[in-house]
Coordinates of C-alpha atoms and ligand atoms in Angstrom, one line a residue:
Chain G
M9 CA 19.4 4.1 -28.8
P10 CA 20.3 3.9 -25.2
P11 CA 20.7 7.3 -23.5
Q12 CA 24.3 8.7 -23.7
A13 CA 26.4 9.2 -20.5
N14 CA 26.5 12.7 -19.1
V15 CA 29.8 14.5 -18.9
P16 CA 30.7 15.6 -15.2
L17 CA 31.6 19.0 -14.2
P18 CA 35.4 19.5 -14.4
T19 CA 37.9 19.5 -11.5
G20 CA 38.2 23.0 -10.0
Y21 CA 34.8 24.1 -11.2
Q22 CA 33.3 26.6 -8.8
L23 CA 29.7 25.4 -8.1
D24 CA 28.0 27.9 -5.9
E25 CA 30.2 28.0 -2.7
Y26 CA 31.8 24.7 -3.4
R27 CA 34.8 23.7 -5.5
I28 CA 34.5 20.4 -7.4
E29 CA 37.3 18.0 -6.7
R30 CA 36.3 14.9 -8.7
Q31 CA 33.4 12.8 -9.8
L32 CA 32.8 10.0 -7.3
S33 CA 30.1 8.3 -9.4
L34 CA 27.8 8.6 -12.4
G35 CA 24.4 7.1 -12.4
G36 CA 21.4 7.3 -14.8
F37 CA 19.6 9.8 -12.6
S38 CA 22.5 11.8 -11.1
I39 CA 26.2 12.5 -10.7
V40 CA 27.9 12.4 -7.3
Y41 CA 31.0 14.6 -6.7
L42 CA 33.6 15.1 -4.1
A43 CA 33.9 18.9 -3.5
F44 CA 35.2 21.3 -0.9
D45 CA 33.3 24.0 0.8
K46 CA 34.6 27.4 1.8
E47 CA 36.4 26.0 4.9
D48 CA 37.8 23.3 2.9
T49 CA 35.7 20.6 4.4
P50 CA 35.0 17.8 2.0
V51 CA 31.3 17.2 1.0
A52 CA 29.5 15.0 -1.5
I53 CA 27.3 16.7 -4.0
K54 CA 24.7 15.1 -5.9
E55 CA 23.6 16.7 -9.2
Y56 CA 20.1 16.0 -10.5
L57 CA 20.8 15.1 -14.2
P58 CA 18.6 12.1 -15.5
N59 CA 20.5 11.3 -18.8
S60 CA 17.3 10.3 -20.6
L61 CA 16.2 13.9 -20.4
A62 CA 19.1 16.2 -20.1
L63 CA 22.6 15.8 -21.6
R64 CA 25.7 17.8 -20.8
S65 CA 28.5 17.8 -23.4
T66 CA 32.1 18.3 -22.8
G67 CA 33.0 21.9 -21.9
D68 CA 29.5 22.9 -20.9
A69 CA 28.1 23.5 -17.5
L70 CA 24.5 23.8 -18.7
P71 CA 22.9 20.5 -19.9
S72 CA 20.7 20.7 -23.0
I73 CA 17.1 19.6 -22.5
A74 CA 14.8 19.0 -25.4
E75 CA 11.7 21.2 -25.4
E76 CA 9.4 18.3 -25.1
N77 CA 11.3 17.0 -22.1
V78 CA 11.3 20.2 -20.0
A79 CA 8.0 19.3 -18.1
T80 CA 9.2 15.8 -17.3
F81 CA 12.6 17.1 -16.2
R82 CA 11.0 19.5 -13.9
Y83 CA 8.5 17.0 -12.6
G84 CA 11.5 14.6 -11.8
M85 CA 13.1 17.6 -10.0
K86 CA 10.1 17.5 -7.7
C87 CA 11.0 14.0 -6.9
F88 CA 14.6 15.0 -6.2
F89 CA 13.1 17.6 -3.8
E90 CA 11.0 14.9 -2.0
E91 CA 14.2 13.1 -1.3
G92 CA 15.9 16.2 0.0
R93 CA 12.8 17.1 2.0
A94 CA 12.6 13.8 3.7
L95 CA 16.4 13.5 4.3
A96 CA 16.5 17.0 5.7
K97 CA 14.4 15.9 8.7
I98 CA 16.5 12.8 9.4
S99 CA 19.5 13.3 11.6
H100 CA 20.8 9.9 12.4
P101 CA 24.3 8.4 12.5
N102 CA 23.3 5.6 10.1
V103 CA 21.6 7.8 7.5
V104 CA 23.6 10.1 5.3
R105 CA 23.2 13.7 6.3
V106 CA 22.1 16.4 4.0
L107 CA 23.8 19.8 4.5
N108 CA 22.5 21.9 1.7
F109 CA 20.3 22.2 -1.2
F110 CA 20.7 24.7 -4.0
R111 CA 19.9 25.6 -7.6
A112 CA 22.5 26.1 -10.4
N113 CA 23.1 25.3 -14.1
E114 CA 19.3 24.9 -14.6
T115 CA 19.3 22.1 -12.3
V116 CA 19.4 21.3 -8.5
Y117 CA 22.1 20.0 -6.2
M118 CA 22.1 18.2 -2.9
V119 CA 25.1 18.5 -0.6
M120 CA 25.8 15.8 1.8
H121 CA 28.2 15.0 4.5
Y122 CA 31.2 13.3 2.9
E123 CA 31.7 9.9 4.3
R124 CA 35.1 8.2 4.2
G125 CA 35.1 4.4 3.9
R126 CA 33.7 2.2 1.2
T127 CA 30.5 0.6 0.2
L128 CA 29.5 -2.8 1.4
Q129 CA 29.6 -3.9 -2.1
E130 CA 33.3 -3.2 -2.2
H131 CA 33.7 -4.9 1.0
I132 CA 31.9 -8.1 -0.1
Q133 CA 34.2 -8.1 -3.3
K134 CA 37.2 -7.9 -1.1
H135 CA 36.2 -10.5 1.4
K136 CA 34.4 -13.0 -0.9
G137 CA 32.8 -15.7 1.0
E138 CA 34.6 -15.0 4.2
I139 CA 32.2 -12.6 6.0
R140 CA 31.5 -13.6 9.4
E141 CA 28.2 -13.8 11.2
S142 CA 29.2 -11.2 13.8
F143 CA 30.0 -8.7 11.1
I144 CA 26.6 -9.2 9.4
R145 CA 24.9 -9.0 12.7
T146 CA 26.6 -5.8 13.8
I147 CA 26.3 -4.0 10.5
F148 CA 22.7 -4.7 9.9
A149 CA 21.7 -4.2 13.4
R150 CA 23.0 -0.5 13.2
L151 CA 21.8 -0.1 9.7
L152 CA 18.3 -1.1 10.8
N153 CA 18.3 1.7 13.4
G154 CA 18.8 4.1 10.6
L155 CA 16.2 2.5 8.4
R156 CA 13.8 2.6 11.2
E157 CA 14.3 6.3 11.5
V158 CA 13.7 6.6 7.7
H159 CA 10.4 4.7 8.0
T160 CA 9.3 6.8 11.0
H161 CA 9.4 9.7 8.6
K162 CA 7.1 7.9 6.2
L163 CA 9.7 7.5 3.7
L164 CA 10.8 4.4 2.0
H165 CA 14.3 3.9 0.7
L166 CA 13.4 1.5 -2.1
D167 CA 16.9 0.9 -3.4
I168 CA 18.8 -0.7 -0.5
K169 CA 21.6 -2.9 -1.7
P170 CA 25.3 -3.3 -0.8
S171 CA 26.4 -0.5 -3.1
N172 CA 24.1 1.9 -1.3
I173 CA 25.3 0.8 2.1
Y174 CA 28.4 2.7 3.0
L175 CA 30.8 1.4 5.7
R176 CA 32.5 4.2 7.5
N177 CA 36.1 3.8 8.5
D178 CA 34.8 3.8 12.1
G179 CA 32.6 0.8 11.5
Q180 CA 29.3 2.5 11.4
P181 CA 27.2 1.7 8.2
V182 CA 25.5 4.7 6.6
L183 CA 22.5 4.4 4.3
I184 CA 23.0 6.5 1.2
D185 CA 21.3 7.1 -2.1
F186 CA 17.8 7.9 -1.5
G187 CA 17.3 8.5 -5.1
A188 CA 14.9 5.7 -5.5
A189 CA 12.8 7.4 -2.8
R190 CA 11.5 8.8 -6.1
Q191 CA 8.5 6.9 -4.9
T192 CA 6.3 9.9 -5.9
L193 CA 7.0 9.1 -9.6
S194 CA 3.9 7.9 -11.3
T195 CA 3.8 5.5 -14.2
D196 CA 2.9 8.1 -16.7
T197 CA 6.4 9.4 -16.8
P198 CA 8.3 6.4 -18.3
L199 CA 11.3 8.6 -18.9
L200 CA 11.8 8.9 -15.2
K201 CA 10.9 5.5 -14.2
P202 CA 13.1 4.4 -11.4
M203 CA 15.5 1.7 -12.2
Y204 CA 15.5 -1.1 -9.6
T205 CA 18.5 -3.2 -9.0
P206 CA 17.9 -6.8 -9.9
G207 CA 18.5 -9.2 -7.0
F208 CA 17.7 -6.6 -4.4
A209 CA 14.3 -5.1 -5.4
A210 CA 11.2 -6.7 -3.9
P211 CA 8.8 -8.3 -6.2
E212 CA 6.1 -5.6 -5.6
Q213 CA 8.6 -3.0 -6.9
Y214 CA 8.3 -4.7 -10.4
N215 CA 4.6 -4.0 -10.5
S216 CA 4.7 -0.2 -10.9
I217 CA 1.0 0.2 -11.1
R218 CA 0.3 -0.6 -7.6
R219 CA 2.5 1.7 -5.7
E220 CA 0.3 1.3 -2.6
L221 CA 1.7 -2.2 -2.2
L222 CA 5.1 -0.7 -1.2
G223 CA 5.9 -0.5 2.5
P224 CA 8.4 -1.2 5.2
W225 CA 8.4 -4.8 4.0
T226 CA 9.7 -3.6 0.6
D227 CA 12.9 -2.2 2.1
I228 CA 13.0 -5.4 4.3
Y229 CA 13.1 -7.6 1.4
S230 CA 16.2 -5.7 0.2
I231 CA 17.8 -5.9 3.6
G232 CA 17.3 -9.6 3.4
A233 CA 18.8 -9.8 0.0
S234 CA 21.8 -7.6 1.0
M235 CA 22.5 -10.1 3.9
Y236 CA 22.1 -13.0 1.5
A237 CA 24.6 -11.3 -0.8
C238 CA 27.1 -10.9 2.1
M239 CA 27.0 -14.7 2.4
A240 CA 26.9 -15.6 -1.2
A241 CA 29.3 -12.9 -2.3
A242 CA 26.9 -12.3 -5.2
A243 CA 23.4 -10.9 -5.8
P244 CA 20.5 -13.3 -5.2
Q245 CA 18.1 -14.3 -8.0
A246 CA 16.0 -11.4 -9.0
A247 CA 12.5 -11.3 -7.6
D248 CA 10.8 -11.1 -11.0
Q249 CA 12.6 -14.3 -12.0
R250 CA 11.7 -15.8 -8.7
I251 CA 8.1 -15.3 -9.5
E252 CA 8.4 -17.2 -12.7
R253 CA 10.6 -19.9 -11.3
D254 CA 12.0 -19.6 -7.8
Q255 CA 15.5 -21.0 -7.8
L256 CA 16.7 -19.1 -4.9
V257 CA 18.3 -21.6 -2.4
P258 CA 17.0 -20.7 1.0
A259 CA 19.7 -19.4 3.2
V260 CA 18.9 -22.1 5.8
R261 CA 19.7 -24.8 3.3
R262 CA 22.7 -23.2 1.7
W263 CA 24.7 -22.2 4.7
Q264 CA 23.6 -24.4 7.5
D265 CA 27.2 -25.3 8.5
K266 CA 28.4 -21.7 8.3
Y267 CA 25.9 -19.4 10.0
S268 CA 23.4 -19.8 12.9
R269 CA 20.1 -21.2 11.9
Q270 CA 18.3 -18.3 13.4
L271 CA 20.3 -15.7 11.3
L272 CA 19.6 -17.8 8.1
E273 CA 15.9 -18.1 9.0
T274 CA 15.6 -14.4 9.5
V275 CA 17.2 -13.8 6.0
D276 CA 14.7 -16.2 4.4
W277 CA 11.9 -14.5 6.2
C278 CA 12.8 -11.1 4.8
M279 CA 13.1 -12.6 1.3
H280 CA 9.6 -14.0 1.1
L281 CA 8.0 -13.2 -2.3
N282 CA 4.7 -12.7 -0.6
Y283 CA 5.2 -9.3 1.2
L284 CA 2.6 -10.3 3.9
E285 CA 4.9 -13.2 4.9
R286 CA 7.9 -10.9 5.6
P287 CA 8.5 -8.9 8.9
Q288 CA 6.0 -6.1 8.6
S289 CA 8.2 -3.6 10.3
V290 CA 11.9 -2.9 10.9
F291 CA 11.1 -3.2 14.7
A292 CA 9.8 -6.7 14.1
L293 CA 12.9 -7.7 12.2
Q294 CA 15.2 -6.1 14.8
K295 CA 13.3 -8.1 17.6
A296 CA 13.9 -11.4 15.5
L297 CA 17.6 -10.6 15.0
A298 CA 18.2 -9.8 18.7
D299 CA 16.4 -12.6 20.1
K300 CA 18.6 -15.5 19.3
D301 CA 16.2 -18.2 20.6
R302 CA 13.4 -17.1 18.5
I303 CA 12.0 -19.5 15.9
V304 CA 10.8 -17.5 12.9
P305 CA 7.1 -18.3 12.2
R306 CA 6.4 -20.9 9.7
Q307 CA 4.1 -20.0 6.9
T308 CA 0.6 -19.7 8.2
L309 CA -1.1 -18.5 5.1
L310 CA -3.7 -20.3 3.1
G311 CA -2.3 -21.5 -0.1
H312 CA -5.3 -19.8 -1.6
L313 CA -4.2 -16.4 -0.8
R314 CA -0.5 -17.1 -1.8
K315 CA -1.8 -18.1 -5.3
K316 CA -3.6 -14.9 -5.5
V317 CA -0.7 -12.8 -4.7
K318 CA 1.4 -14.5 -7.2
A319 CA -1.2 -14.3 -9.9
F320 CA -1.6 -10.6 -9.0
I321 CA 2.2 -9.8 -9.1
K322 CA 2.4 -11.4 -12.6
Chain A
M25 CA -42.8 -5.4 9.6
K26 CA -41.7 -1.9 10.3
F27 CA -38.4 -0.1 10.0
T28 CA -36.7 3.1 9.0
I29 CA -34.2 2.8 6.2
Y30 CA -31.5 5.0 4.7
Q31 CA -29.2 4.2 1.8
E32 CA -26.6 6.2 -0.1
S33 CA -23.6 5.6 -2.2
R34 CA -20.9 8.2 -3.1
P35 CA -17.9 8.0 -5.3
G36 CA -15.6 9.7 -2.8
K37 CA -12.6 11.1 -4.6
R38 CA -12.5 8.3 -7.2
P39 CA -13.3 8.8 -10.7
T40 CA -15.9 6.0 -10.7
N41 CA -18.2 4.5 -8.2
E42 CA -17.7 0.7 -8.2
D43 CA -20.0 0.2 -5.2
R44 CA -23.5 -1.1 -5.8
I45 CA -26.2 -1.1 -3.0
A46 CA -29.9 -2.1 -2.9
Y47 CA -32.6 -3.0 -0.6
C48 CA -35.9 -4.7 -1.3
Y49 CA -38.8 -5.7 0.8
S50 CA -41.9 -7.7 0.5
R51 CA -44.6 -7.7 3.3
D52 CA -42.8 -10.1 5.5
A53 CA -39.1 -10.0 4.5
L54 CA -36.4 -7.4 4.0
L55 CA -33.3 -7.7 1.8
M56 CA -30.3 -5.4 2.0
V57 CA -27.2 -5.8 -0.2
V58 CA -23.8 -4.0 -0.5
A59 CA -21.3 -5.0 -3.1
D60 CA -18.0 -3.2 -3.6
G61 CA -16.5 -3.9 -7.0
M62 CA -12.8 -4.5 -6.9
G63 CA -10.8 -1.7 -8.6
G64 CA -7.7 -3.8 -9.4
H65 CA -9.9 -6.0 -11.7
L66 CA -11.5 -5.1 -14.8
H67 CA -15.0 -3.5 -14.5
G68 CA -15.3 -4.1 -10.8
E69 CA -18.6 -2.1 -11.0
V70 CA -19.9 -4.7 -13.4
A71 CA -19.3 -7.5 -10.9
A72 CA -21.0 -5.4 -8.2
Q73 CA -23.9 -4.6 -10.3
I74 CA -24.4 -8.2 -11.3
A75 CA -24.2 -9.3 -7.6
V76 CA -26.8 -6.8 -6.4
Q77 CA -29.1 -7.3 -9.4
Y78 CA -28.9 -11.1 -9.1
I79 CA -29.5 -11.3 -5.4
T80 CA -32.5 -8.8 -5.5
E81 CA -34.0 -10.7 -8.4
S82 CA -33.6 -14.0 -6.5
F83 CA -35.2 -12.4 -3.5
Q84 CA -38.3 -11.3 -5.5
R85 CA -38.6 -14.8 -6.8
E86 CA -38.4 -16.5 -3.5
A87 CA -39.8 -14.1 -0.8
K88 CA -43.5 -14.9 -1.3
P89 CA -43.9 -13.2 1.0
D90 CA -41.2 -14.6 3.2
L91 CA -38.3 -16.9 2.7
K92 CA -38.4 -20.6 3.7
D93 CA -34.9 -20.6 4.9
P94 CA -33.0 -17.3 4.9
F95 CA -29.6 -18.8 5.2
L96 CA -30.2 -21.2 2.5
F97 CA -31.5 -18.4 0.3
L98 CA -28.4 -16.3 1.0
S99 CA -26.1 -19.2 0.3
G100 CA -27.8 -20.0 -3.0
A101 CA -28.2 -16.3 -4.1
I102 CA -24.5 -15.4 -3.4
N103 CA -23.1 -18.4 -4.9
N104 CA -25.2 -18.1 -8.0
A105 CA -24.3 -14.4 -8.3
H106 CA -20.6 -15.6 -8.3
H107 CA -21.4 -17.9 -11.2
A108 CA -23.4 -15.2 -13.0
I109 CA -20.3 -13.0 -12.9
L110 CA -18.1 -15.9 -14.2
D111 CA -20.7 -16.4 -17.0
Y112 CA -20.5 -12.7 -17.9
A113 CA -16.8 -12.9 -18.2
A114 CA -16.8 -16.1 -20.2
D115 CA -19.4 -14.8 -22.6
R116 CA -17.3 -11.8 -23.4
F117 CA -14.0 -13.7 -23.4
L118 CA -12.6 -11.6 -20.6
P119 CA -9.2 -12.7 -19.6
D120 CA -10.1 -12.3 -15.9
A121 CA -13.6 -12.2 -14.4
P122 CA -14.5 -8.9 -12.5
R123 CA -14.6 -9.2 -8.8
T124 CA -16.7 -7.8 -6.0
T125 CA -17.2 -8.2 -2.3
C126 CA -20.7 -8.8 -1.1
V127 CA -22.6 -8.5 2.2
A128 CA -26.3 -9.4 2.2
C129 CA -28.8 -9.4 5.0
I130 CA -32.3 -10.7 5.4
V131 CA -34.7 -9.7 8.2
Q132 CA -38.0 -11.5 8.7
D133 CA -40.0 -12.3 11.8
S134 CA -37.7 -9.7 13.6
I135 CA -34.7 -11.9 13.0
A136 CA -31.7 -10.8 11.1
Y137 CA -29.7 -13.2 9.0
W138 CA -26.8 -12.2 7.0
A139 CA -23.8 -13.6 5.0
H140 CA -20.7 -12.0 3.5
A141 CA -17.6 -12.4 1.3
G142 CA -14.8 -9.9 1.4
D143 CA -14.5 -6.8 3.6
S144 CA -17.9 -5.1 3.1
R145 CA -19.3 -5.1 6.6
L146 CA -22.5 -5.5 8.6
Y147 CA -22.9 -4.1 12.1
A148 CA -25.8 -5.0 14.4
I149 CA -25.9 -2.3 16.9
R150 CA -27.9 -2.0 20.1
G151 CA -27.8 1.0 22.3
G152 CA -24.6 2.3 20.6
R153 CA -22.8 -1.0 21.3
I154 CA -21.9 -3.6 18.6
L155 CA -24.1 -6.7 19.0
A156 CA -22.6 -8.5 16.2
Q157 CA -20.3 -7.8 13.2
T158 CA -19.0 -9.6 10.2
R159 CA -15.3 -10.6 10.1
D160 CA -13.5 -9.3 7.1
H161 CA -11.9 -11.9 4.8
S162 CA -8.7 -10.0 4.8
R163 CA -5.4 -11.0 6.0
V164 CA -4.7 -7.6 7.5
A165 CA -7.8 -7.9 9.6
R166 CA -6.8 -11.3 10.9
M167 CA -3.4 -9.9 11.7
V168 CA -4.9 -7.3 13.9
E169 CA -7.0 -10.1 15.6
D170 CA -3.8 -12.0 16.1
G171 CA -2.1 -9.0 17.5
L172 CA 0.6 -9.0 14.9
I173 CA -0.1 -5.4 13.9
S174 CA -2.2 -2.7 15.6
A175 CA -5.6 -1.4 14.4
E176 CA -3.7 1.9 13.7
D177 CA -1.1 0.1 11.4
A178 CA -3.9 -1.7 9.7
T179 CA -5.6 1.6 8.5
R180 CA -2.4 2.4 6.6
H181 CA -1.5 -1.1 5.5
P182 CA -1.4 -1.4 1.8
A183 CA -2.9 -4.9 1.8
R184 CA -5.8 -3.5 3.9
N185 CA -8.0 -3.8 0.8
R186 CA -6.8 -7.1 -0.1
I187 CA -9.3 -9.9 0.5
F188 CA -9.2 -13.6 0.3
S189 CA -12.8 -14.2 -0.5
C190 CA -14.9 -12.5 -3.2
L191 CA -17.4 -13.1 -5.9
G192 CA -16.0 -13.5 -9.4
G193 CA -12.6 -15.0 -8.3
T194 CA -11.0 -18.2 -9.5
N195 CA -12.0 -19.9 -6.3
A196 CA -15.6 -20.1 -5.2
P197 CA -16.3 -17.4 -2.5
Q198 CA -15.8 -18.3 1.1
I199 CA -19.1 -17.1 2.6
D200 CA -19.5 -16.7 6.3
F201 CA -23.0 -16.6 7.9
S202 CA -24.1 -15.0 10.9
K203 CA -26.1 -16.5 13.9
K204 CA -29.9 -15.9 13.8
T205 CA -30.0 -12.5 15.5
P206 CA -33.3 -11.4 17.0
L207 CA -33.9 -7.7 16.6
M208 CA -35.4 -5.4 19.2
T209 CA -37.0 -2.0 18.8
G210 CA -34.3 0.6 18.3
D211 CA -31.7 -1.9 17.0
V212 CA -29.7 -0.6 14.0
V213 CA -28.4 -2.9 11.2
L214 CA -25.8 -1.2 9.2
L215 CA -24.2 -2.5 6.0
C216 CA -21.3 -0.5 4.4
S217 CA -18.4 -0.7 2.1
D218 CA -14.8 -0.3 3.3
G219 CA -14.8 3.3 2.1
V220 CA -17.0 4.0 5.1
W221 CA -15.4 1.9 7.9
G222 CA -11.8 2.1 6.5
P223 CA -11.1 5.7 7.5
L224 CA -13.0 5.6 10.8
P225 CA -11.7 4.6 14.2
A226 CA -13.4 1.5 15.4
D227 CA -15.8 3.0 17.8
V228 CA -17.3 5.7 15.6
I229 CA -19.8 3.7 13.8
P230 CA -21.6 2.2 16.8
R231 CA -21.4 5.6 18.7
A232 CA -22.8 7.5 15.6
M233 CA -25.8 5.1 15.6
S234 CA -26.6 5.3 19.3
T235 CA -29.4 7.7 18.7
G236 CA -31.0 5.3 16.3
N237 CA -31.8 8.1 14.0
V238 CA -30.4 6.4 10.8
L239 CA -31.7 9.1 8.6
Q240 CA -29.5 11.8 10.2
A241 CA -26.7 9.6 11.4
S242 CA -26.0 7.8 8.2
P243 CA -25.2 10.7 5.9
A244 CA -23.3 12.3 8.9
L245 CA -21.2 9.1 9.0
L246 CA -20.5 9.3 5.3
N247 CA -19.5 12.9 5.6
Q248 CA -17.1 11.9 8.3
A249 CA -15.6 9.0 6.5
E250 CA -15.3 11.0 3.3
A251 CA -13.4 13.9 5.1
R252 CA -11.1 11.5 6.8
G253 CA -10.5 9.6 3.6
G254 CA -9.0 12.9 2.2
E255 CA -7.6 13.2 -1.3
N256 CA -8.0 9.5 -1.9
A257 CA -11.4 8.8 -0.4
D258 CA -12.7 5.6 -1.6
N259 CA -16.2 4.9 -2.8
L260 CA -18.6 5.1 0.2
S261 CA -21.8 3.1 0.5
I262 CA -24.1 2.6 3.4
I263 CA -27.5 1.1 4.1
A264 CA -28.9 1.4 7.6
I265 CA -32.1 0.4 9.2
R266 CA -33.6 1.0 12.6
W267 CA -35.8 -1.8 13.5
E268 CA -39.2 -0.6 15.0
D269 CA -41.7 -2.1 17.2
S270 CA -44.5 -3.4 15.0
Y271 CA -47.1 -2.3 17.4
A272 CA -46.0 1.2 18.1
E273 CA -47.3 4.3 16.5
D274 CA -45.9 5.3 13.2
T275 CA -42.5 6.9 13.4
L276 CA -41.8 9.7 10.9
G277 CA -40.1 8.3 7.8
S278 CA -40.5 4.7 8.7
V279 CA -41.7 2.0 6.4
S280 CA -44.6 -0.2 7.4
T281 CA -45.1 -3.2 5.2
K282 CA -48.3 -4.2 7.0
T283 CA -50.6 -3.1 4.2
M284 CA -48.5 -4.3 1.3
P285 CA -50.1 -7.0 -0.9
I286 CA -48.5 -10.3 -0.4
D287 CA -47.0 -10.5 -3.8
S288 CA -45.6 -7.1 -4.2
F289 CA -42.0 -5.7 -3.7
T290 CA -40.4 -2.4 -3.3
T291 CA -36.9 -2.2 -4.6
Q292 CA -34.4 0.6 -4.3
M293 CA -31.2 0.4 -6.3
E294 CA -28.8 3.3 -6.4
A295 CA -28.0 4.5 -9.8
F296 CA -24.6 5.9 -10.6
A297 CA -22.9 8.2 -13.1
K298 CA -20.2 6.4 -15.1
A299 CA -17.9 9.3 -15.9
R300 CA -14.3 8.4 -16.0
K301 CA -11.6 11.1 -15.9
G302 CA -9.0 11.2 -18.5
A303 CA -5.3 10.9 -17.7
Q304 CA -4.0 13.8 -15.7
P305 CA -1.4 16.1 -17.3
L306 CA 1.9 16.4 -15.4
P307 CA 1.7 19.1 -12.7
N308 CA 3.7 22.0 -13.9
L309 CA 6.7 23.1 -11.7
S310 CA 7.3 26.8 -11.9
D311 CA 10.5 28.7 -11.0
E312 CA 8.8 29.9 -7.9
D313 CA 7.9 26.4 -7.0
I314 CA 11.5 25.4 -7.3
E315 CA 12.7 28.2 -5.2
R316 CA 10.1 27.7 -2.6
A317 CA 10.9 23.9 -2.4
I318 CA 14.7 24.7 -1.9
Q319 CA 13.9 27.2 0.8
E320 CA 11.8 24.7 2.6
I321 CA 14.4 22.0 2.4
N322 CA 17.1 24.2 3.6
A323 CA 14.9 25.4 6.5
A324 CA 14.2 21.9 7.5
I325 CA 18.1 21.1 7.3
K326 CA 18.7 23.9 9.7
K327 CA 16.0 22.9 12.0
F328 CA 16.9 19.3 12.2
S329 CA 20.6 19.5 12.3
K330 CA 22.1 19.0 15.8
Ligands
LIG411 N1 27.9 11.1 1.2 C1 28.7 10.4 0.5 N2 30.0 10.3 0.9 C2 30.9 9.6 0.3 N3 30.6 8.9 -1.0 C3 29.4 9.1 -1.4 C4 28.4 9.8 -0.7 N4 27.2 9.7 -1.4 C5 27.5 8.9 -2.5 N5 28.7 8.5 -2.5 C6 29.5 7.8 -3.5 O1 28.7 7.9 -4.8 C7 28.3 6.6 -5.2 C8 26.9 6.8 -5.9 O2 26.0 7.5 -5.0 P1 24.5 7.3 -4.8 O3 23.9 8.3 -3.8 O4 24.4 5.8 -4.6 O5 24.0 7.7 -6.3 P2 23.5 6.8 -7.6 O6 22.1 7.3 -7.7 O7 24.3 7.4 -8.7 O8 23.6 5.4 -7.3 C9 28.2 5.8 -4.0 O9 28.3 4.4 -4.1 C10 29.4 6.3 -3.1 O10 30.5 5.6 -3.6
LIG412 MG1 23.6 4.1 -5.6

């Protein structure tokens, strides 16, 4: 039986010092609300509530948690804390700002600066197939500044995708949803297993045993996939399928008339299945994007190693 | 032939030790081997054990009392050890052969010869300076050499343990051979697994050996690497010799093979406990832990908000 959806807190509910206005979204791990603080400033509040472990029914504020799930629920909370802990140290215009953290209703809440605008996902839907090169370059150049800051703090985002890239009305992109930074989750808690988004997750994310394979290049794959999605107006083929049978048409071949070769090559570079072949740091990627004359390095690796990496990922 | 030798292998913070090491000498030739079984694969320690055992046995068959051609010996022994691992896997219908790195060194007539596959290393050190060193078969190491990433980045790179040559793999190992390297009195030859060199800055190993006192410097080096390896310290193994002038007076703790019978061997192989820890239960998060975490986060938010 698939887990049931959780019921959000109702409008007007007084949550600590905040008043709930409405639910912004409901995910498998958490609910996000628009709320107002004492000064009537809007905030976004994320409630830790994995529906595989904790269920809230209509009319209740407290979720019910089965006895055998309490330890796992609390363990997942630890991961929610990790996200808050890391985000708390990051103060960057292109990374969502955390304002407060508190405990209520037997769970925990993260209060964020409320951003006005829409997600890149919504933007792509609205401008299907007509997103210009200059838009992609501007948005991603700024976003990469934020991501660089994230990596500097030894945190990986691990769920970068158009719906987690928020476009503020002033044109600044903001990286949101560090929920997948639940990177501390181990494989022995299947109930909390992070859900990756097909199409945007890097191949090494499917291999949950080897968490040490994750690195800046993992987020960089997702950046490439998000740029690809801007051009295709659809998610690219999922990495686990690509490993079986790679049907992803390289950006260079697909849009040679529409975008510059250098941008297309950079997208393909980011989307290498072999993480060693991708830009190894955000800085390297930024350099490649900024230098329009640069030729992206051709594959240099022995076929031997590539085979090994593939065999390994399987 | 005269030398001082030290060998030790430790599990680090890992539940099992998948490293295997051995040395063996006849009157005129010395063999040292380090093999680091690969954890990602089934029974890494089995592969390492087969490699070390196979190579020492070959040495005992052929060093009578010296080897006709040390490089030929190394090439044959390492390749055959690779096939012995494949045979072991085939005999047991293992879906995948276990894998191991290997670095092996022969010293005879005061000349060192070595060969390796993978990222276990050999350093030849003279006066605290590296005279010669193996080049890891790892893409990350090559990226450092090519200036694509810094040595600092490499220590944290997740692929730092990934190697493109090993024994037991689908492809035959790529084996690199050294030059013939004449040893002088006081020279140190050190073999180690990546658990030793990995956590240490590049110049630490040669500097630690500058005194030539391998009996003291080797365990100290292991301590240092283990401490720096922290919570996750990998298996650590070392074999180090200090080469002695054959004509000098006996140095304390040194081995002289002068009086050994031509057909005898001395072999030292480290033995290991095989205990495996069970699955760890989830760490419990108490109410106090939760309160403390929230307080810490809010303190950080205050501190870092502009
Ligand atoms: N700080 C914020 N400001 C405005 N909207 C937000 C904010 N954070 C999240 N949202 C909205 O909530 C949605 C889901 O939030 P997200 O953090 O991605 O959680 P989930 O884990 O449920 O995907 C986003 O797509 C966005 O529309
Ligand atoms: Mg999201």
